[in-house]
Amino acid sequence: MNNKDVSHYQRIWRWHFYAGLFVAPFLILLSLTGIIYLFQPQLDRLMYSEQLVVVPGEPRMDADFLVNKAHGSLPDSQIVKYIPAPAPDRSDQLVVRQQDRELTVFIDPIRGTLLGTQDNHYNLQAIARALHAELMLGTIGDRLIELAAGWGLVLLGTGLYLWWPRKGPGMQGLLWPRRDQRGRLWWRDMHAVVGFWGAGFLVLLLLTGMTWTGFWGAKFAGAWNSFPAQMWDQVPSSTPLARSLNHAHEQTVPWAVETQPMPTSVAHDQDANQAQNAATQESPAHDHSAMSHASGPAEPGRISWQQVLATAEGRQVQPGYSITPPSGSKGVFTLALFADDPRHDATLHLDQYSGKVLADVRWQDYNLIAKTVETGVMLHMGKMYGWPHQLAMLLICLMVLLSAVSGLWIWWRRRPAGRLGAPPLPTPLPSLRGALLLLALLGLAFPLVGASMLVIWLLDSLLLSRLGAPLARLR
């Protein structure tokens, strides 16, 4: 390479180095927690089979009896969510908040037997998901994850530039590792080869993961998530948005409906009377043996849990959905299915007094962007195509993990004792107009990342360039 090419290479290498030092620890953490969350069905069944698995049978007991019994087992608790069994051999789950804890009570829907409780914030999957989403640091952690994802794109772009073949024998060390190399050169080959083959998959993971972030993800959802006006104009709506039902340790409603306002219930004496009458009518899912034990609706005038289940069955919502109870006198029942296959997604809001369905949002109501994002999210989570999808995502996670670990190992082995070991800053600094244009576009697309890149560029170009000569003499 001529001097100009060398200067360009050194400057790009320097950006790749700093991006790698920042991003690699996040990639390692995200890969490990992602693998744990990826195999949630298998791990949950292995670790919590006594709470999750029941002997199938018929008929189901009344939902109100099950909710009241589970709720009664934890005095002074508030119901957060009810999850009817997603399969004949699975338990019902009632999520409650007791003081500063959120607990899940498991109950056999056939026999009404309490199966145990679990802390929703301190179990393997909840911890893995919270670390994956926000490092268990709240808003600060969420912003750090967003920055890491954006800088991951910088890492990929600069890495591909450094990988691009310029000279040397064939594709060895580029498309596959050289067999005769040992030590740092072998790790360098592994880093380059795995990084190249995994680049496209990592872009998919980073971009789909960004849609969950609290800053860019919320702005992106607000800009692109829209539904026909008639779906919302005819019902009263409240200030809270549907995203208020989602949390770092769990997701209740699909991404596509997070920006939609929650409808409100209207309490009228006539509606309340109709609701009481409707709640006492027998639904197809009712069990006469359980009716004598059920205490009816949790609040006067409110429809029963069983009626909400009957609505889900009548509207053909697939099993696996959750039911969030109303918050206050104007709240609504939210019946939500965040399905493994987003084509089965469902979000229904029911008036708590009349049982009227105020909104029913399905896959066909999503616009093209929302459909694309929801599909990308399920691809990210490895849930669409069963165990082959899980294994494919496991391989991708391992590739990302190996690339990050090998990059850190190469740096650690070549790092001078007591120094950071950053690639030298070229003198004079090359213009890098093409690269700066790409970085500017990336910064415009992801403002939080763009602001951080501007700060780093100013430090690297203005401050460190002035210190370059003295530092070089010290070396």
mmCIF file of N, CA, C and O in Angstrom, residues 77-161:
data_model
loop_
_atom_site.group_PDB
_atom_site.id
_atom_site.type_symbol
_atom_site.label_atom_id
_atom_site.label_comp_id
_atom_site.label_asym_id
_atom_site.label_seq_id
_atom_site.Cartn_x
_atom_site.Cartn_y
_atom_site.Cartn_z
ATOM 1 N N SER A 77 -51.913 -8.616 48.001
ATOM 2 C CA SER A 77 -51.258 -8.510 46.699
ATOM 3 C C SER A 77 -52.243 -7.955 45.671
ATOM 4 O O SER A 77 -53.454 -8.036 45.850
ATOM 5 N N GLN A 78 -51.711 -7.401 44.605
ATOM 6 C CA GLN A 78 -52.514 -6.860 43.515
ATOM 7 C C GLN A 78 -52.271 -7.680 42.259
ATOM 8 O O GLN A 78 -51.128 -8.010 41.930
ATOM 9 N N ILE A 79 -53.361 -7.987 41.540
ATOM 10 C CA ILE A 79 -53.240 -8.784 40.322
ATOM 11 C C ILE A 79 -52.651 -7.930 39.206
ATOM 12 O O ILE A 79 -53.137 -6.846 38.910
ATOM 13 N N VAL A 80 -51.598 -8.434 38.571
ATOM 14 C CA VAL A 80 -50.949 -7.754 37.456
ATOM 15 C C VAL A 80 -51.387 -8.359 36.132
ATOM 16 O O VAL A 80 -51.667 -7.642 35.159
ATOM 17 N N LYS A 81 -51.468 -9.688 36.095
ATOM 18 C CA LYS A 81 -51.765 -10.353 34.831
ATOM 19 C C LYS A 81 -52.180 -11.788 35.096
ATOM 20 O O LYS A 81 -51.713 -12.407 36.051
ATOM 21 N N TYR A 82 -53.060 -12.281 34.242
ATOM 22 C CA TYR A 82 -53.490 -13.681 34.315
ATOM 23 C C TYR A 82 -53.160 -14.338 32.985
ATOM 24 O O TYR A 82 -53.495 -13.823 31.919
ATOM 25 N N ILE A 83 -52.491 -15.497 33.051
ATOM 26 C CA ILE A 83 -52.069 -16.213 31.834
ATOM 27 C C ILE A 83 -52.695 -17.607 31.854
ATOM 28 O O ILE A 83 -52.190 -18.499 32.551
ATOM 29 N N PRO A 84 -53.793 -17.811 31.137
ATOM 30 C CA PRO A 84 -54.368 -19.160 31.062
ATOM 31 C C PRO A 84 -53.377 -20.127 30.418
ATOM 32 O O PRO A 84 -52.509 -19.728 29.636
ATOM 33 N N ALA A 85 -53.505 -21.394 30.759
ATOM 34 C CA ALA A 85 -52.567 -22.408 30.272
ATOM 35 C C ALA A 85 -52.460 -22.370 28.748
ATOM 36 O O ALA A 85 -53.470 -22.431 28.043
ATOM 37 N N PRO A 86 -51.236 -22.299 28.208
ATOM 38 C CA PRO A 86 -51.059 -22.260 26.751
ATOM 39 C C PRO A 86 -51.201 -23.618 26.076
ATOM 40 O O PRO A 86 -51.269 -23.694 24.849
ATOM 41 N N ALA A 87 -51.245 -24.693 26.883
ATOM 42 C CA ALA A 87 -51.364 -26.045 26.337
ATOM 43 C C ALA A 87 -52.062 -26.921 27.376
ATOM 44 O O ALA A 87 -52.078 -26.587 28.563
ATOM 45 N N PRO A 88 -52.649 -28.057 26.945
ATOM 46 C CA PRO A 88 -53.378 -28.914 27.893
ATOM 47 C C PRO A 88 -52.549 -29.420 29.056
ATOM 48 O O PRO A 88 -53.099 -29.727 30.122
ATOM 49 N N ASP A 89 -51.226 -29.522 28.890
ATOM 50 C CA ASP A 89 -50.378 -30.042 29.964
ATOM 51 C C ASP A 89 -49.654 -28.936 30.716
ATOM 52 O O ASP A 89 -48.665 -29.190 31.399
ATOM 53 N N ARG A 90 -50.124 -27.703 30.620
ATOM 54 C CA ARG A 90 -49.480 -26.580 31.290
ATOM 55 C C ARG A 90 -50.394 -25.963 32.341
ATOM 56 O O ARG A 90 -51.611 -26.061 32.270
ATOM 57 N N SER A 91 -49.788 -25.294 33.309
ATOM 58 C CA SER A 91 -50.524 -24.661 34.396
ATOM 59 C C SER A 91 -50.982 -23.262 34.004
ATOM 60 O O SER A 91 -50.440 -22.645 33.078
ATOM 61 N N ASP A 92 -51.992 -22.764 34.718
ATOM 62 C CA ASP A 92 -52.358 -21.357 34.648
ATOM 63 C C ASP A 92 -51.384 -20.571 35.515
ATOM 64 O O ASP A 92 -50.826 -21.104 36.489
ATOM 65 N N GLN A 93 -51.185 -19.287 35.158
ATOM 66 C CA GLN A 93 -50.276 -18.446 35.931
ATOM 67 C C GLN A 93 -50.970 -17.139 36.282
ATOM 68 O O GLN A 93 -51.611 -16.522 35.424
ATOM 69 N N LEU A 94 -50.850 -16.736 37.523
ATOM 70 C CA LEU A 94 -51.359 -15.446 37.962
ATOM 71 C C LEU A 94 -50.178 -14.618 38.457
ATOM 72 O O LEU A 94 -49.473 -15.010 39.390
ATOM 73 N N VAL A 95 -49.950 -13.475 37.807
ATOM 74 C CA VAL A 95 -48.862 -12.578 38.190
ATOM 75 C C VAL A 95 -49.428 -11.531 39.139
ATOM 76 O O VAL A 95 -50.431 -10.873 38.829
ATOM 77 N N VAL A 96 -48.812 -11.398 40.300
ATOM 78 C CA VAL A 96 -49.292 -10.442 41.313
ATOM 79 C C VAL A 96 -48.127 -9.584 41.795
ATOM 80 O O VAL A 96 -46.957 -9.968 41.682
ATOM 81 N N ARG A 97 -48.474 -8.424 42.331
ATOM 82 C CA ARG A 97 -47.477 -7.548 42.939
ATOM 83 C C ARG A 97 -47.742 -7.489 44.430
ATOM 84 O O ARG A 97 -48.839 -7.134 44.865
ATOM 85 N N GLN A 98 -46.755 -7.848 45.205
ATOM 86 C CA GLN A 98 -46.868 -7.852 46.665
ATOM 87 C C GLN A 98 -45.760 -6.985 47.229
ATOM 88 O O GLN A 98 -44.589 -7.352 47.173
ATOM 89 N N GLN A 99 -46.159 -5.801 47.717
ATOM 90 C CA GLN A 99 -45.193 -4.799 48.173
ATOM 91 C C GLN A 99 -44.236 -4.460 47.037
ATOM 92 O O GLN A 99 -44.669 -3.994 45.989
ATOM 93 N N ASP A 100 -42.940 -4.711 47.179
ATOM 94 C CA ASP A 100 -41.994 -4.368 46.116
ATOM 95 C C ASP A 100 -41.599 -5.582 45.284
ATOM 96 O O ASP A 100 -40.632 -5.521 44.520
ATOM 97 N N ARG A 101 -42.334 -6.668 45.401
ATOM 98 C CA ARG A 101 -42.022 -7.881 44.642
ATOM 99 C C ARG A 101 -43.114 -8.176 43.624
ATOM 100 O O ARG A 101 -44.282 -7.861 43.844
ATOM 101 N N GLU A 102 -42.706 -8.781 42.515
ATOM 102 C CA GLU A 102 -43.663 -9.288 41.537
ATOM 103 C C GLU A 102 -43.516 -10.805 41.478
ATOM 104 O O GLU A 102 -42.424 -11.317 41.196
ATOM 105 N N LEU A 103 -44.585 -11.516 41.753
ATOM 106 C CA LEU A 103 -44.556 -12.963 41.862
ATOM 107 C C LEU A 103 -45.532 -13.593 40.878
ATOM 108 O O LEU A 103 -46.538 -12.991 40.509
ATOM 109 N N THR A 104 -45.223 -14.820 40.464
ATOM 110 C CA THR A 104 -46.145 -15.616 39.660
ATOM 111 C C THR A 104 -46.598 -16.812 40.487
ATOM 112 O O THR A 104 -45.769 -17.542 41.047
ATOM 113 N N VAL A 105 -47.920 -16.985 40.564
ATOM 114 C CA VAL A 105 -48.504 -18.131 41.252
ATOM 115 C C VAL A 105 -48.957 -19.123 40.184
ATOM 116 O O VAL A 105 -49.669 -18.757 39.244
ATOM 117 N N PHE A 106 -48.532 -20.373 40.307
ATOM 118 C CA PHE A 106 -48.894 -21.419 39.351
ATOM 119 C C PHE A 106 -50.014 -22.267 39.941
ATOM 120 O O PHE A 106 -49.941 -22.674 41.112
ATOM 121 N N ILE A 107 -51.028 -22.559 39.124
ATOM 122 C CA ILE A 107 -52.166 -23.325 39.609
ATOM 123 C C ILE A 107 -52.639 -24.292 38.529
ATOM 124 O O ILE A 107 -52.660 -23.958 37.338
ATOM 125 N N ASP A 108 -52.960 -25.509 38.938
ATOM 126 C CA ASP A 108 -53.451 -26.537 38.022
ATOM 127 C C ASP A 108 -54.873 -26.162 37.601
ATOM 128 O O ASP A 108 -55.776 -26.091 38.434
ATOM 129 N N PRO A 109 -55.112 -25.924 36.296
ATOM 130 C CA PRO A 109 -56.445 -25.483 35.858
ATOM 131 C C PRO A 109 -57.479 -26.603 35.851
ATOM 132 O O PRO A 109 -58.676 -26.327 35.734
ATOM 133 N N ILE A 110 -57.061 -27.849 36.003
ATOM 134 C CA ILE A 110 -57.994 -28.982 36.003
ATOM 135 C C ILE A 110 -58.417 -29.323 37.423
ATOM 136 O O ILE A 110 -59.592 -29.581 37.706
ATOM 137 N N ARG A 111 -57.492 -29.266 38.360
ATOM 138 C CA ARG A 111 -57.750 -29.708 39.731
ATOM 139 C C ARG A 111 -57.765 -28.559 40.737
ATOM 140 O O ARG A 111 -58.120 -28.752 41.890
ATOM 141 N N GLY A 112 -57.319 -27.372 40.320
ATOM 142 C CA GLY A 112 -57.313 -26.229 41.211
ATOM 143 C C GLY A 112 -56.251 -26.289 42.276
ATOM 144 O O GLY A 112 -56.339 -25.600 43.297
ATOM 145 N N THR A 113 -55.209 -27.070 42.052
ATOM 146 C CA THR A 113 -54.142 -27.228 43.042
ATOM 147 C C THR A 113 -53.074 -26.157 42.843
ATOM 148 O O THR A 113 -52.600 -25.938 41.724
ATOM 149 N N LEU A 114 -52.682 -25.498 43.914
ATOM 150 C CA LEU A 114 -51.593 -24.536 43.847
ATOM 151 C C LEU A 114 -50.270 -25.278 43.695
ATOM 152 O O LEU A 114 -49.977 -26.209 44.462
ATOM 153 N N LEU A 115 -49.464 -24.862 42.731
ATOM 154 C CA LEU A 115 -48.234 -25.581 42.393
ATOM 155 C C LEU A 115 -46.970 -24.871 42.845
ATOM 156 O O LEU A 115 -45.881 -25.441 42.748
ATOM 157 N N GLY A 116 -47.077 -23.636 43.313
ATOM 158 C CA GLY A 116 -45.900 -22.917 43.779
ATOM 159 C C GLY A 116 -45.870 -21.494 43.270
ATOM 160 O O GLY A 116 -46.749 -21.052 42.531
ATOM 161 N N THR A 117 -44.847 -20.757 43.678
ATOM 162 C CA THR A 117 -44.671 -19.368 43.267
ATOM 163 C C THR A 117 -43.252 -19.151 42.762
ATOM 164 O O THR A 117 -42.348 -19.944 43.023
ATOM 165 N N GLN A 118 -43.072 -18.046 42.057
ATOM 166 C CA GLN A 118 -41.760 -17.715 41.516
ATOM 167 C C GLN A 118 -41.613 -16.204 41.497
ATOM 168 O O GLN A 118 -42.550 -15.480 41.153
ATOM 169 N N ASP A 119 -40.432 -15.709 41.855
ATOM 170 C CA ASP A 119 -40.145 -14.280 41.800
ATOM 171 C C ASP A 119 -39.853 -13.897 40.347
ATOM 172 O O ASP A 119 -38.940 -14.438 39.729
ATOM 173 N N ASN A 120 -40.614 -12.951 39.823
ATOM 174 C CA ASN A 120 -40.501 -12.612 38.405
ATOM 175 C C ASN A 120 -39.262 -11.813 38.056
ATOM 176 O O ASN A 120 -38.907 -11.708 36.879
ATOM 177 N N HIS A 121 -38.607 -11.245 39.050
ATOM 178 C CA HIS A 121 -37.411 -10.460 38.772
ATOM 179 C C HIS A 121 -36.137 -11.240 39.052
ATOM 180 O O HIS A 121 -35.063 -10.849 38.575
ATOM 181 N N TYR A 122 -36.239 -12.322 39.807
ATOM 182 C CA TYR A 122 -35.041 -13.063 40.208
ATOM 183 C C TYR A 122 -35.182 -14.543 39.885
ATOM 184 O O TYR A 122 -35.187 -15.396 40.762
ATOM 185 N N ASN A 123 -35.333 -14.815 38.592
ATOM 186 C CA ASN A 123 -35.200 -16.174 38.085
ATOM 187 C C ASN A 123 -34.318 -16.103 36.852
ATOM 188 O O ASN A 123 -34.022 -15.002 36.350
ATOM 189 N N LEU A 124 -33.869 -17.224 36.369
ATOM 190 C CA LEU A 124 -32.860 -17.248 35.304
ATOM 191 C C LEU A 124 -33.283 -16.437 34.090
ATOM 192 O O LEU A 124 -32.530 -15.587 33.593
ATOM 193 N N GLN A 125 -34.498 -16.661 33.587
ATOM 194 C CA GLN A 125 -34.932 -15.989 32.371
ATOM 195 C C GLN A 125 -35.138 -14.496 32.585
ATOM 196 O O GLN A 125 -34.802 -13.677 31.711
ATOM 197 N N ALA A 126 -35.705 -14.114 33.726
ATOM 198 C CA ALA A 126 -35.942 -12.691 33.991
ATOM 199 C C ALA A 126 -34.622 -11.933 34.087
ATOM 200 O O ALA A 126 -34.484 -10.822 33.548
ATOM 201 N N ILE A 127 -33.643 -12.526 34.757
ATOM 202 C CA ILE A 127 -32.335 -11.875 34.883
ATOM 203 C C ILE A 127 -31.660 -11.779 33.519
ATOM 204 O O ILE A 127 -31.101 -10.730 33.154
ATOM 205 N N ALA A 128 -31.714 -12.871 32.729
ATOM 206 C CA ALA A 128 -31.101 -12.862 31.405
ATOM 207 C C ALA A 128 -31.744 -11.806 30.521
ATOM 208 O O ALA A 128 -31.061 -11.054 29.808
ATOM 209 N N ARG A 129 -33.071 -11.720 30.545
ATOM 210 C CA ARG A 129 -33.766 -10.745 29.700
ATOM 211 C C ARG A 129 -33.480 -9.323 30.161
ATOM 212 O O ARG A 129 -33.276 -8.416 29.339
ATOM 213 N N ALA A 130 -33.478 -9.079 31.480
ATOM 214 C CA ALA A 130 -33.215 -7.736 31.989
ATOM 215 C C ALA A 130 -31.780 -7.297 31.678
ATOM 216 O O ALA A 130 -31.539 -6.141 31.327
ATOM 217 N N LEU A 131 -30.817 -8.208 31.788
ATOM 218 C CA LEU A 131 -29.443 -7.887 31.394
ATOM 219 C C LEU A 131 -29.362 -7.607 29.904
ATOM 220 O O LEU A 131 -28.678 -6.680 29.461
ATOM 221 N N HIS A 132 -30.051 -8.405 29.128
ATOM 222 C CA HIS A 132 -30.032 -8.275 27.672
ATOM 223 C C HIS A 132 -30.653 -6.956 27.234
ATOM 224 O O HIS A 132 -30.204 -6.353 26.251
ATOM 225 N N ALA A 133 -31.683 -6.503 27.950
ATOM 226 C CA ALA A 133 -32.424 -5.316 27.540
ATOM 227 C C ALA A 133 -31.846 -4.026 28.097
ATOM 228 O O ALA A 133 -31.787 -3.011 27.393
ATOM 229 N N GLU A 134 -31.408 -4.034 29.365
ATOM 230 C CA GLU A 134 -30.979 -2.781 29.976
ATOM 231 C C GLU A 134 -29.918 -2.976 31.058
ATOM 232 O O GLU A 134 -29.749 -2.113 31.912
ATOM 233 N N LEU A 135 -29.217 -4.090 31.032
ATOM 234 C CA LEU A 135 -28.122 -4.346 31.965
ATOM 235 C C LEU A 135 -28.561 -4.289 33.423
ATOM 236 O O LEU A 135 -27.737 -4.137 34.313
ATOM 237 N N MET A 136 -29.879 -4.381 33.653
ATOM 238 C CA MET A 136 -30.461 -4.263 34.991
ATOM 239 C C MET A 136 -30.133 -2.901 35.619
ATOM 240 O O MET A 136 -30.033 -2.764 36.833
ATOM 241 N N LEU A 137 -29.990 -1.874 34.755
ATOM 242 C CA LEU A 137 -29.667 -0.526 35.214
ATOM 243 C C LEU A 137 -30.748 0.483 34.845
ATOM 244 O O LEU A 137 -30.534 1.692 34.996
ATOM 245 N N GLY A 138 -31.879 0.014 34.335
ATOM 246 C CA GLY A 138 -32.941 0.932 33.961
ATOM 247 C C GLY A 138 -32.605 1.724 32.708
ATOM 248 O O GLY A 138 -32.010 1.209 31.760
ATOM 249 N N THR A 139 -32.957 3.022 32.717
ATOM 250 C CA THR A 139 -32.788 3.870 31.535
ATOM 251 C C THR A 139 -31.326 3.979 31.115
ATOM 252 O O THR A 139 -31.008 3.951 29.918
ATOM 253 N N ILE A 140 -30.413 4.101 32.085
ATOM 254 C CA ILE A 140 -28.983 4.211 31.749
ATOM 255 C C ILE A 140 -28.518 2.962 30.995
ATOM 256 O O ILE A 140 -27.827 3.050 29.973
ATOM 257 N N GLY A 141 -28.911 1.809 31.483
ATOM 258 C CA GLY A 141 -28.530 0.570 30.807
ATOM 259 C C GLY A 141 -29.126 0.468 29.422
ATOM 260 O O GLY A 141 -28.469 -0.002 28.474
ATOM 261 N N ASP A 142 -30.368 0.914 29.271
ATOM 262 C CA ASP A 142 -31.014 0.898 27.957
ATOM 263 C C ASP A 142 -30.245 1.756 26.963
ATOM 264 O O ASP A 142 -30.016 1.356 25.819
ATOM 265 N N ARG A 143 -29.823 2.937 27.390
ATOM 266 C CA ARG A 143 -29.067 3.830 26.489
ATOM 267 C C ARG A 143 -27.700 3.239 26.156
ATOM 268 O O ARG A 143 -27.202 3.396 25.024
ATOM 269 N N LEU A 144 -27.069 2.580 27.122
ATOM 270 C CA LEU A 144 -25.776 1.947 26.841
ATOM 271 C C LEU A 144 -25.921 0.823 25.817
ATOM 272 O O LEU A 144 -25.082 0.666 24.920
ATOM 273 N N ILE A 145 -26.994 0.035 25.937
ATOM 274 C CA ILE A 145 -27.242 -1.030 24.960
ATOM 275 C C ILE A 145 -27.469 -0.431 23.576
ATOM 276 O O ILE A 145 -26.964 -0.948 22.566
ATOM 277 N N GLU A 146 -28.224 0.674 23.517
ATOM 278 C CA GLU A 146 -28.462 1.327 22.230
ATOM 279 C C GLU A 146 -27.163 1.847 21.626
ATOM 280 O O GLU A 146 -26.916 1.703 20.422
ATOM 281 N N LEU A 147 -26.323 2.461 22.458
ATOM 282 C CA LEU A 147 -25.023 2.924 21.971
ATOM 283 C C LEU A 147 -24.176 1.767 21.476
ATOM 284 O O LEU A 147 -23.516 1.862 20.428
ATOM 285 N N ALA A 148 -24.176 0.667 22.226
ATOM 286 C CA ALA A 148 -23.375 -0.498 21.824
ATOM 287 C C ALA A 148 -23.865 -1.059 20.489
ATOM 288 O O ALA A 148 -23.054 -1.454 19.642
ATOM 289 N N ALA A 149 -25.186 -1.100 20.298
ATOM 290 C CA ALA A 149 -25.727 -1.603 19.031
ATOM 291 C C ALA A 149 -25.328 -0.691 17.874
ATOM 292 O O ALA A 149 -24.927 -1.166 16.796
ATOM 293 N N GLY A 150 -25.427 0.626 18.077
ATOM 294 C CA GLY A 150 -25.031 1.556 17.018
ATOM 295 C C GLY A 150 -23.548 1.481 16.713
ATOM 296 O O GLY A 150 -23.141 1.465 15.546
ATOM 297 N N TRP A 151 -22.726 1.421 17.766
ATOM 298 C CA TRP A 151 -21.286 1.297 17.554
ATOM 299 C C TRP A 151 -20.920 -0.077 17.003
ATOM 300 O O TRP A 151 -19.866 -0.253 16.386
ATOM 301 N N GLY A 152 -21.805 -1.052 17.205
ATOM 302 C CA GLY A 152 -21.593 -2.352 16.572
ATOM 303 C C GLY A 152 -21.619 -2.249 15.060
ATOM 304 O O GLY A 152 -20.873 -2.946 14.355
ATOM 305 N N LEU A 153 -22.465 -1.355 14.535
ATOM 306 C CA LEU A 153 -22.501 -1.130 13.085
ATOM 307 C C LEU A 153 -21.208 -0.466 12.614
ATOM 308 O O LEU A 153 -20.698 -0.783 11.536
ATOM 309 N N VAL A 154 -20.685 0.473 13.422
ATOM 310 C CA VAL A 154 -19.383 1.070 13.096
ATOM 311 C C VAL A 154 -18.295 0.002 13.108
ATOM 312 O O VAL A 154 -17.427 -0.046 12.225
ATOM 313 N N LEU A 155 -18.342 -0.867 14.108
ATOM 314 C CA LEU A 155 -17.367 -1.951 14.219
ATOM 315 C C LEU A 155 -17.404 -2.849 12.987
ATOM 316 O O LEU A 155 -16.362 -3.242 12.449
ATOM 317 N N LEU A 156 -18.611 -3.175 12.524
ATOM 318 C CA LEU A 156 -18.745 -4.027 11.348
ATOM 319 C C LEU A 156 -18.220 -3.339 10.091
ATOM 320 O O LEU A 156 -17.505 -3.943 9.287
ATOM 321 N N GLY A 157 -18.602 -2.070 9.913
ATOM 322 C CA GLY A 157 -18.167 -1.351 8.719
ATOM 323 C C GLY A 157 -16.659 -1.223 8.644
ATOM 324 O O GLY A 157 -16.044 -1.486 7.600
ATOM 325 N N THR A 158 -16.042 -0.821 9.741
ATOM 326 C CA THR A 158 -14.585 -0.682 9.754
ATOM 327 C C THR A 158 -13.906 -2.045 9.657
ATOM 328 O O THR A 158 -12.856 -2.180 9.017
ATOM 329 N N GLY A 159 -14.519 -3.058 10.267
ATOM 330 C CA GLY A 159 -13.940 -4.399 10.192
ATOM 331 C C GLY A 159 -13.927 -4.945 8.777
ATOM 332 O O GLY A 159 -12.943 -5.573 8.348
ATOM 333 N N LEU A 160 -15.006 -4.709 8.039
ATOM 334 C CA LEU A 160 -15.050 -5.174 6.646
ATOM 335 C C LEU A 160 -14.023 -4.429 5.791
ATOM 336 O O LEU A 160 -13.433 -4.999 4.866
ATOM 337 N N TYR A 161 -13.798 -3.149 6.093
ATOM 338 C CA TYR A 161 -12.777 -2.394 5.375
ATOM 339 C C TYR A 161 -11.395 -2.999 5.632
ATOM 340 O O TYR A 161 -10.590 -3.173 4.709
#
